[in-house]
Amino acid sequence: MAERILELEAEAEAQTGPVVLSRYIDRLDAAIRAVAPSPRSRLGRMASYHLGYCTPEGHPAASDPGKRIRAALCLWSCEALGGDAERAVPAAVAVELVHNFTLIHDDIQDGDEQRRHRDTVWTVWGVPQGINAGDGMHAMALQLLLAPGRDAARRMRAARLLSAAIVEVVEGQCMD
């Protein structure tokens, strides 16, 4: 009986992870929408489409934007270490943009035609524009971290670390 209780407790603990992170999702979504380029430009439309914010024609849409787990983990980690999660929002959004840039490129490399129950960026606009969309999201992430303002030295370190992680991800994609 005691073993079963421990098993149930372990299962409950495992299930609370995403629930704990879900409290950040609305804040992250607002921050991502605030920095996403306008769907009036080609890059903006492709990025916003991939993020689930608009249709291929640029009309507003409410599609699945993904779980935002990486970005939420960034905020949760900040708070868990005694920091102010609000100050970590730019880093969390940068992480989310980088994650999405890698998804766009991965879809191209793997020939995946669907992501989150929608056509992938490359199937709508073609491979060259899909590459541009991914590259643009990568640049947006670094712009966000390197913008002038509060905590510039910390954000510069974060940009260096994020860039190093991107190199590792790309190396993995090369092996894939």
PDB file of C-alpha atoms in Angstrom:
ATOM      1  CA  MET A   1       0.000   0.000   0.000  1.00  0.00           C
ATOM      2  CA  ALA A   2       2.792   2.435   0.901  1.00  0.00           C
ATOM      3  CA  GLU A   3       4.482   1.716  -2.441  1.00  0.00           C
ATOM      4  CA  ARG A   4       1.276   2.542  -4.320  1.00  0.00           C
ATOM      5  CA  ILE A   5       0.930   5.842  -2.431  1.00  0.00           C
ATOM      6  CA  LEU A   6       4.501   6.744  -3.393  1.00  0.00           C
ATOM      7  CA  GLU A   7       3.745   5.851  -7.020  1.00  0.00           C
ATOM      8  CA  LEU A   8       0.632   8.048  -7.014  1.00  0.00           C
ATOM      9  CA  GLU A   9       2.545  10.920  -5.427  1.00  0.00           C
ATOM     10  CA  ALA A  10       5.266  10.582  -8.061  1.00  0.00           C
ATOM     11  CA  GLU A  11       2.655  10.599 -10.843  1.00  0.00           C
ATOM     12  CA  ALA A  12       0.968  13.677  -9.368  1.00  0.00           C
ATOM     13  CA  GLU A  13       4.314  15.459  -9.093  1.00  0.00           C
ATOM     14  CA  ALA A  14       5.143  14.648 -12.708  1.00  0.00           C
ATOM     15  CA  GLN A  15       1.789  16.054 -13.838  1.00  0.00           C
ATOM     16  CA  THR A  16       2.100  19.332 -11.932  1.00  0.00           C
ATOM     17  CA  GLY A  17       5.151  20.465 -13.927  1.00  0.00           C
ATOM     18  CA  PRO A  18       3.227  21.858 -16.894  1.00  0.00           C
ATOM     19  CA  VAL A  19       0.476  23.172 -14.594  1.00  0.00           C
ATOM     20  CA  VAL A  20       3.075  25.143 -12.640  1.00  0.00           C
ATOM     21  CA  LEU A  21       4.368  26.620 -15.889  1.00  0.00           C
ATOM     22  CA  SER A  22       0.931  27.448 -17.287  1.00  0.00           C
ATOM     23  CA  ARG A  23       0.651  30.545 -15.105  1.00  0.00           C
ATOM     24  CA  TYR A  24       3.217  32.250 -17.354  1.00  0.00           C
ATOM     25  CA  ILE A  25       1.539  31.518 -20.676  1.00  0.00           C
ATOM     26  CA  ASP A  26      -0.720  34.601 -20.924  1.00  0.00           C
ATOM     27  CA  ARG A  27       2.164  36.933 -20.041  1.00  0.00           C
ATOM     28  CA  LEU A  28       4.434  35.236 -22.553  1.00  0.00           C
ATOM     29  CA  ASP A  29       1.827  35.325 -25.291  1.00  0.00           C
ATOM     30  CA  ALA A  30       1.293  39.058 -24.748  1.00  0.00           C
ATOM     31  CA  ALA A  31       5.052  39.691 -24.844  1.00  0.00           C
ATOM     32  CA  ILE A  32       5.536  37.619 -28.004  1.00  0.00           C
ATOM     33  CA  ARG A  33       2.651  39.391 -29.721  1.00  0.00           C
ATOM     34  CA  ALA A  34       4.164  42.736 -28.715  1.00  0.00           C
ATOM     35  CA  VAL A  35       7.472  42.009 -30.463  1.00  0.00           C
ATOM     36  CA  ALA A  36       6.190  39.953 -33.408  1.00  0.00           C
ATOM     37  CA  PRO A  37       6.491  41.869 -36.663  1.00  0.00           C
ATOM     38  CA  SER A  38       3.340  43.123 -38.316  1.00  0.00           C
ATOM     39  CA  PRO A  39       1.608  40.678 -40.664  1.00  0.00           C
ATOM     40  CA  ARG A  40       1.595  43.537 -43.190  1.00  0.00           C
ATOM     41  CA  SER A  41       5.192  42.656 -44.145  1.00  0.00           C
ATOM     42  CA  ARG A  42       6.110  39.340 -45.748  1.00  0.00           C
ATOM     43  CA  LEU A  43       8.424  38.362 -42.882  1.00  0.00           C
ATOM     44  CA  GLY A  44       5.871  39.485 -40.321  1.00  0.00           C
ATOM     45  CA  ARG A  45       3.107  37.500 -41.970  1.00  0.00           C
ATOM     46  CA  MET A  46       5.202  34.328 -42.122  1.00  0.00           C
ATOM     47  CA  ALA A  47       6.369  34.670 -38.506  1.00  0.00           C
ATOM     48  CA  SER A  48       2.898  35.552 -37.237  1.00  0.00           C
ATOM     49  CA  TYR A  49       1.398  32.683 -39.229  1.00  0.00           C
ATOM     50  CA  HIS A  50       3.888  30.223 -37.766  1.00  0.00           C
ATOM     51  CA  LEU A  51       3.143  31.528 -34.265  1.00  0.00           C
ATOM     52  CA  GLY A  52      -0.583  30.949 -34.895  1.00  0.00           C
ATOM     53  CA  TYR A  53      -1.544  34.627 -34.851  1.00  0.00           C
ATOM     54  CA  CYS A  54      -2.747  35.036 -38.447  1.00  0.00           C
ATOM     55  CA  THR A  55      -3.801  33.254 -41.621  1.00  0.00           C
ATOM     56  CA  PRO A  56      -1.500  33.094 -44.658  1.00  0.00           C
ATOM     57  CA  GLU A  57      -3.350  36.185 -45.930  1.00  0.00           C
ATOM     58  CA  GLY A  58      -2.531  38.101 -42.739  1.00  0.00           C
ATOM     59  CA  HIS A  59      -6.005  37.976 -41.172  1.00  0.00           C
ATOM     60  CA  PRO A  60      -6.170  37.395 -37.414  1.00  0.00           C
ATOM     61  CA  ALA A  61      -6.369  33.759 -36.364  1.00  0.00           C
ATOM     62  CA  ALA A  62      -6.519  31.901 -33.092  1.00  0.00           C
ATOM     63  CA  SER A  63      -4.470  28.821 -33.905  1.00  0.00           C
ATOM     64  CA  ASP A  64      -2.449  26.700 -31.508  1.00  0.00           C
ATOM     65  CA  PRO A  65       0.681  28.741 -30.679  1.00  0.00           C
ATOM     66  CA  GLY A  66       2.413  25.797 -29.007  1.00  0.00           C
ATOM     67  CA  LYS A  67       3.047  25.082 -25.353  1.00  0.00           C
ATOM     68  CA  ARG A  68       5.634  27.811 -24.692  1.00  0.00           C
ATOM     69  CA  ILE A  69       7.302  25.422 -22.240  1.00  0.00           C
ATOM     70  CA  ARG A  70      10.852  26.633 -22.874  1.00  0.00           C
ATOM     71  CA  ALA A  71       9.901  30.258 -22.326  1.00  0.00           C
ATOM     72  CA  ALA A  72       7.846  29.383 -19.237  1.00  0.00           C
ATOM     73  CA  LEU A  73      10.791  27.393 -17.856  1.00  0.00           C
ATOM     74  CA  CYS A  74      12.927  30.506 -18.270  1.00  0.00           C
ATOM     75  CA  LEU A  75      10.525  32.555 -16.130  1.00  0.00           C
ATOM     76  CA  TRP A  76       9.993  29.783 -13.592  1.00  0.00           C
ATOM     77  CA  SER A  77      13.762  29.284 -13.225  1.00  0.00           C
ATOM     78  CA  CYS A  78      14.224  32.995 -12.647  1.00  0.00           C
ATOM     79  CA  GLU A  79      11.626  33.020  -9.887  1.00  0.00           C
ATOM     80  CA  ALA A  80      12.892  29.754  -8.390  1.00  0.00           C
ATOM     81  CA  LEU A  81      16.314  31.392  -7.971  1.00  0.00           C
ATOM     82  CA  GLY A  82      14.815  34.452  -6.300  1.00  0.00           C
ATOM     83  CA  GLY A  83      14.658  36.743  -9.321  1.00  0.00           C
ATOM     84  CA  ASP A  84      11.875  38.873 -10.721  1.00  0.00           C
ATOM     85  CA  ALA A  85      10.280  36.925 -13.588  1.00  0.00           C
ATOM     86  CA  GLU A  86       9.118  40.149 -15.227  1.00  0.00           C
ATOM     87  CA  ARG A  87      12.746  41.136 -15.810  1.00  0.00           C
ATOM     88  CA  ALA A  88      13.335  37.788 -17.525  1.00  0.00           C
ATOM     89  CA  VAL A  89      10.479  38.182 -20.030  1.00  0.00           C
ATOM     90  CA  PRO A  90      12.750  39.427 -22.876  1.00  0.00           C
ATOM     91  CA  ALA A  91      15.018  36.405 -22.421  1.00  0.00           C
ATOM     92  CA  ALA A  92      12.022  34.065 -22.281  1.00  0.00           C
ATOM     93  CA  VAL A  93      10.563  35.552 -25.460  1.00  0.00           C
ATOM     94  CA  ALA A  94      13.966  35.270 -27.164  1.00  0.00           C
ATOM     95  CA  VAL A  95      14.098  31.590 -26.200  1.00  0.00           C
ATOM     96  CA  GLU A  96      10.615  31.080 -27.637  1.00  0.00           C
ATOM     97  CA  LEU A  97      11.490  32.852 -30.896  1.00  0.00           C
ATOM     98  CA  VAL A  98      14.644  30.770 -31.252  1.00  0.00           C
ATOM     99  CA  HIS A  99      12.691  27.596 -30.603  1.00  0.00           C
ATOM    100  CA  ASN A 100      10.216  28.568 -33.317  1.00  0.00           C
ATOM    101  CA  PHE A 101      12.969  29.468 -35.775  1.00  0.00           C
ATOM    102  CA  THR A 102      14.410  25.986 -35.293  1.00  0.00           C
ATOM    103  CA  LEU A 103      10.966  24.455 -35.862  1.00  0.00           C
ATOM    104  CA  ILE A 104      10.582  26.274 -39.186  1.00  0.00           C
ATOM    105  CA  HIS A 105      14.008  25.107 -40.349  1.00  0.00           C
ATOM    106  CA  ASP A 106      13.392  21.576 -39.050  1.00  0.00           C
ATOM    107  CA  ASP A 107      10.105  21.388 -40.963  1.00  0.00           C
ATOM    108  CA  ILE A 108      11.987  22.267 -44.145  1.00  0.00           C
ATOM    109  CA  GLN A 109      14.805  19.826 -43.506  1.00  0.00           C
ATOM    110  CA  ASP A 110      12.454  16.972 -42.628  1.00  0.00           C
ATOM    111  CA  GLY A 111       9.872  17.796 -45.301  1.00  0.00           C
ATOM    112  CA  ASP A 112       7.140  18.125 -42.682  1.00  0.00           C
ATOM    113  CA  GLU A 113       4.044  19.654 -44.235  1.00  0.00           C
ATOM    114  CA  GLN A 114       2.018  20.152 -41.031  1.00  0.00           C
ATOM    115  CA  ARG A 115       2.789  21.731 -37.678  1.00  0.00           C
ATOM    116  CA  ARG A 116       0.144  22.226 -34.998  1.00  0.00           C
ATOM    117  CA  HIS A 117      -2.561  21.062 -37.429  1.00  0.00           C
ATOM    118  CA  ARG A 118      -1.707  23.753 -40.006  1.00  0.00           C
ATOM    119  CA  ASP A 119       0.369  23.857 -43.169  1.00  0.00           C
ATOM    120  CA  THR A 120       3.997  24.660 -42.393  1.00  0.00           C
ATOM    121  CA  VAL A 121       5.513  27.967 -43.450  1.00  0.00           C
ATOM    122  CA  TRP A 122       7.510  26.400 -46.259  1.00  0.00           C
ATOM    123  CA  THR A 123       4.472  24.652 -47.748  1.00  0.00           C
ATOM    124  CA  VAL A 124       2.609  27.976 -47.890  1.00  0.00           C
ATOM    125  CA  TRP A 125       5.434  30.250 -49.121  1.00  0.00           C
ATOM    126  CA  GLY A 126       8.108  27.845 -50.408  1.00  0.00           C
ATOM    127  CA  VAL A 127      11.451  26.691 -49.051  1.00  0.00           C
ATOM    128  CA  PRO A 128      13.429  29.910 -49.693  1.00  0.00           C
ATOM    129  CA  GLN A 129      10.829  32.036 -47.875  1.00  0.00           C
ATOM    130  CA  GLY A 130      10.612  29.451 -45.088  1.00  0.00           C
ATOM    131  CA  ILE A 131      14.363  29.836 -44.575  1.00  0.00           C
ATOM    132  CA  ASN A 132      13.912  33.608 -44.527  1.00  0.00           C
ATOM    133  CA  ALA A 133      11.121  33.301 -41.935  1.00  0.00           C
ATOM    134  CA  GLY A 134      13.271  31.154 -39.658  1.00  0.00           C
ATOM    135  CA  ASP A 135      16.281  33.437 -40.062  1.00  0.00           C
ATOM    136  CA  GLY A 136      14.100  36.459 -39.349  1.00  0.00           C
ATOM    137  CA  MET A 137      12.812  34.946 -36.111  1.00  0.00           C
ATOM    138  CA  HIS A 138      16.403  34.176 -35.113  1.00  0.00           C
ATOM    139  CA  ALA A 139      17.349  37.820 -35.713  1.00  0.00           C
ATOM    140  CA  MET A 140      14.283  39.052 -33.785  1.00  0.00           C
ATOM    141  CA  ALA A 141      15.348  36.991 -30.772  1.00  0.00           C
ATOM    142  CA  LEU A 142      18.824  38.524 -30.761  1.00  0.00           C
ATOM    143  CA  GLN A 143      17.441  42.038 -31.332  1.00  0.00           C
ATOM    144  CA  LEU A 144      15.248  41.599 -28.297  1.00  0.00           C
ATOM    145  CA  LEU A 145      18.148  40.562 -26.079  1.00  0.00           C
ATOM    146  CA  LEU A 146      20.504  43.209 -27.424  1.00  0.00           C
ATOM    147  CA  ALA A 147      18.101  46.169 -27.263  1.00  0.00           C
ATOM    148  CA  PRO A 148      19.306  49.083 -25.144  1.00  0.00           C
ATOM    149  CA  GLY A 149      17.922  49.425 -21.663  1.00  0.00           C
ATOM    150  CA  ARG A 150      17.940  47.812 -18.267  1.00  0.00           C
ATOM    151  CA  ASP A 151      20.296  44.904 -17.544  1.00  0.00           C
ATOM    152  CA  ALA A 152      22.286  45.406 -20.768  1.00  0.00           C
ATOM    153  CA  ALA A 153      25.318  43.442 -19.546  1.00  0.00           C
ATOM    154  CA  ARG A 154      23.159  40.515 -18.451  1.00  0.00           C
ATOM    155  CA  ARG A 155      21.256  40.535 -21.712  1.00  0.00           C
ATOM    156  CA  MET A 156      24.547  40.592 -23.643  1.00  0.00           C
ATOM    157  CA  ARG A 157      25.690  37.507 -21.723  1.00  0.00           C
ATOM    158  CA  ALA A 158      22.319  35.886 -22.396  1.00  0.00           C
ATOM    159  CA  ALA A 159      22.677  36.645 -26.124  1.00  0.00           C
ATOM    160  CA  ARG A 160      26.122  35.024 -26.162  1.00  0.00           C
ATOM    161  CA  LEU A 161      24.819  31.949 -24.352  1.00  0.00           C
ATOM    162  CA  LEU A 162      21.755  31.727 -26.579  1.00  0.00           C
ATOM    163  CA  SER A 163      23.955  32.041 -29.676  1.00  0.00           C
ATOM    164  CA  ALA A 164      26.189  29.233 -28.409  1.00  0.00           C
ATOM    165  CA  ALA A 165      23.111  27.071 -27.839  1.00  0.00           C
ATOM    166  CA  ILE A 166      21.909  27.846 -31.374  1.00  0.00           C
ATOM    167  CA  VAL A 167      25.232  26.654 -32.774  1.00  0.00           C
ATOM    168  CA  GLU A 168      24.738  23.378 -30.882  1.00  0.00           C
ATOM    169  CA  VAL A 169      21.192  23.033 -32.219  1.00  0.00           C
ATOM    170  CA  VAL A 170      22.357  23.686 -35.779  1.00  0.00           C
ATOM    171  CA  GLU A 171      25.163  21.157 -35.330  1.00  0.00           C
ATOM    172  CA  GLY A 172      22.517  18.634 -34.284  1.00  0.00           C
ATOM    173  CA  GLN A 173      20.418  19.502 -37.330  1.00  0.00           C
ATOM    174  CA  CYS A 174      23.471  18.942 -39.524  1.00  0.00           C
ATOM    175  CA  MET A 175      23.825  15.459 -38.068  1.00  0.00           C
ATOM    176  CA  ASP A 176      20.087  14.865 -38.486  1.00  0.00           C
TER     177      ASP A 176
END
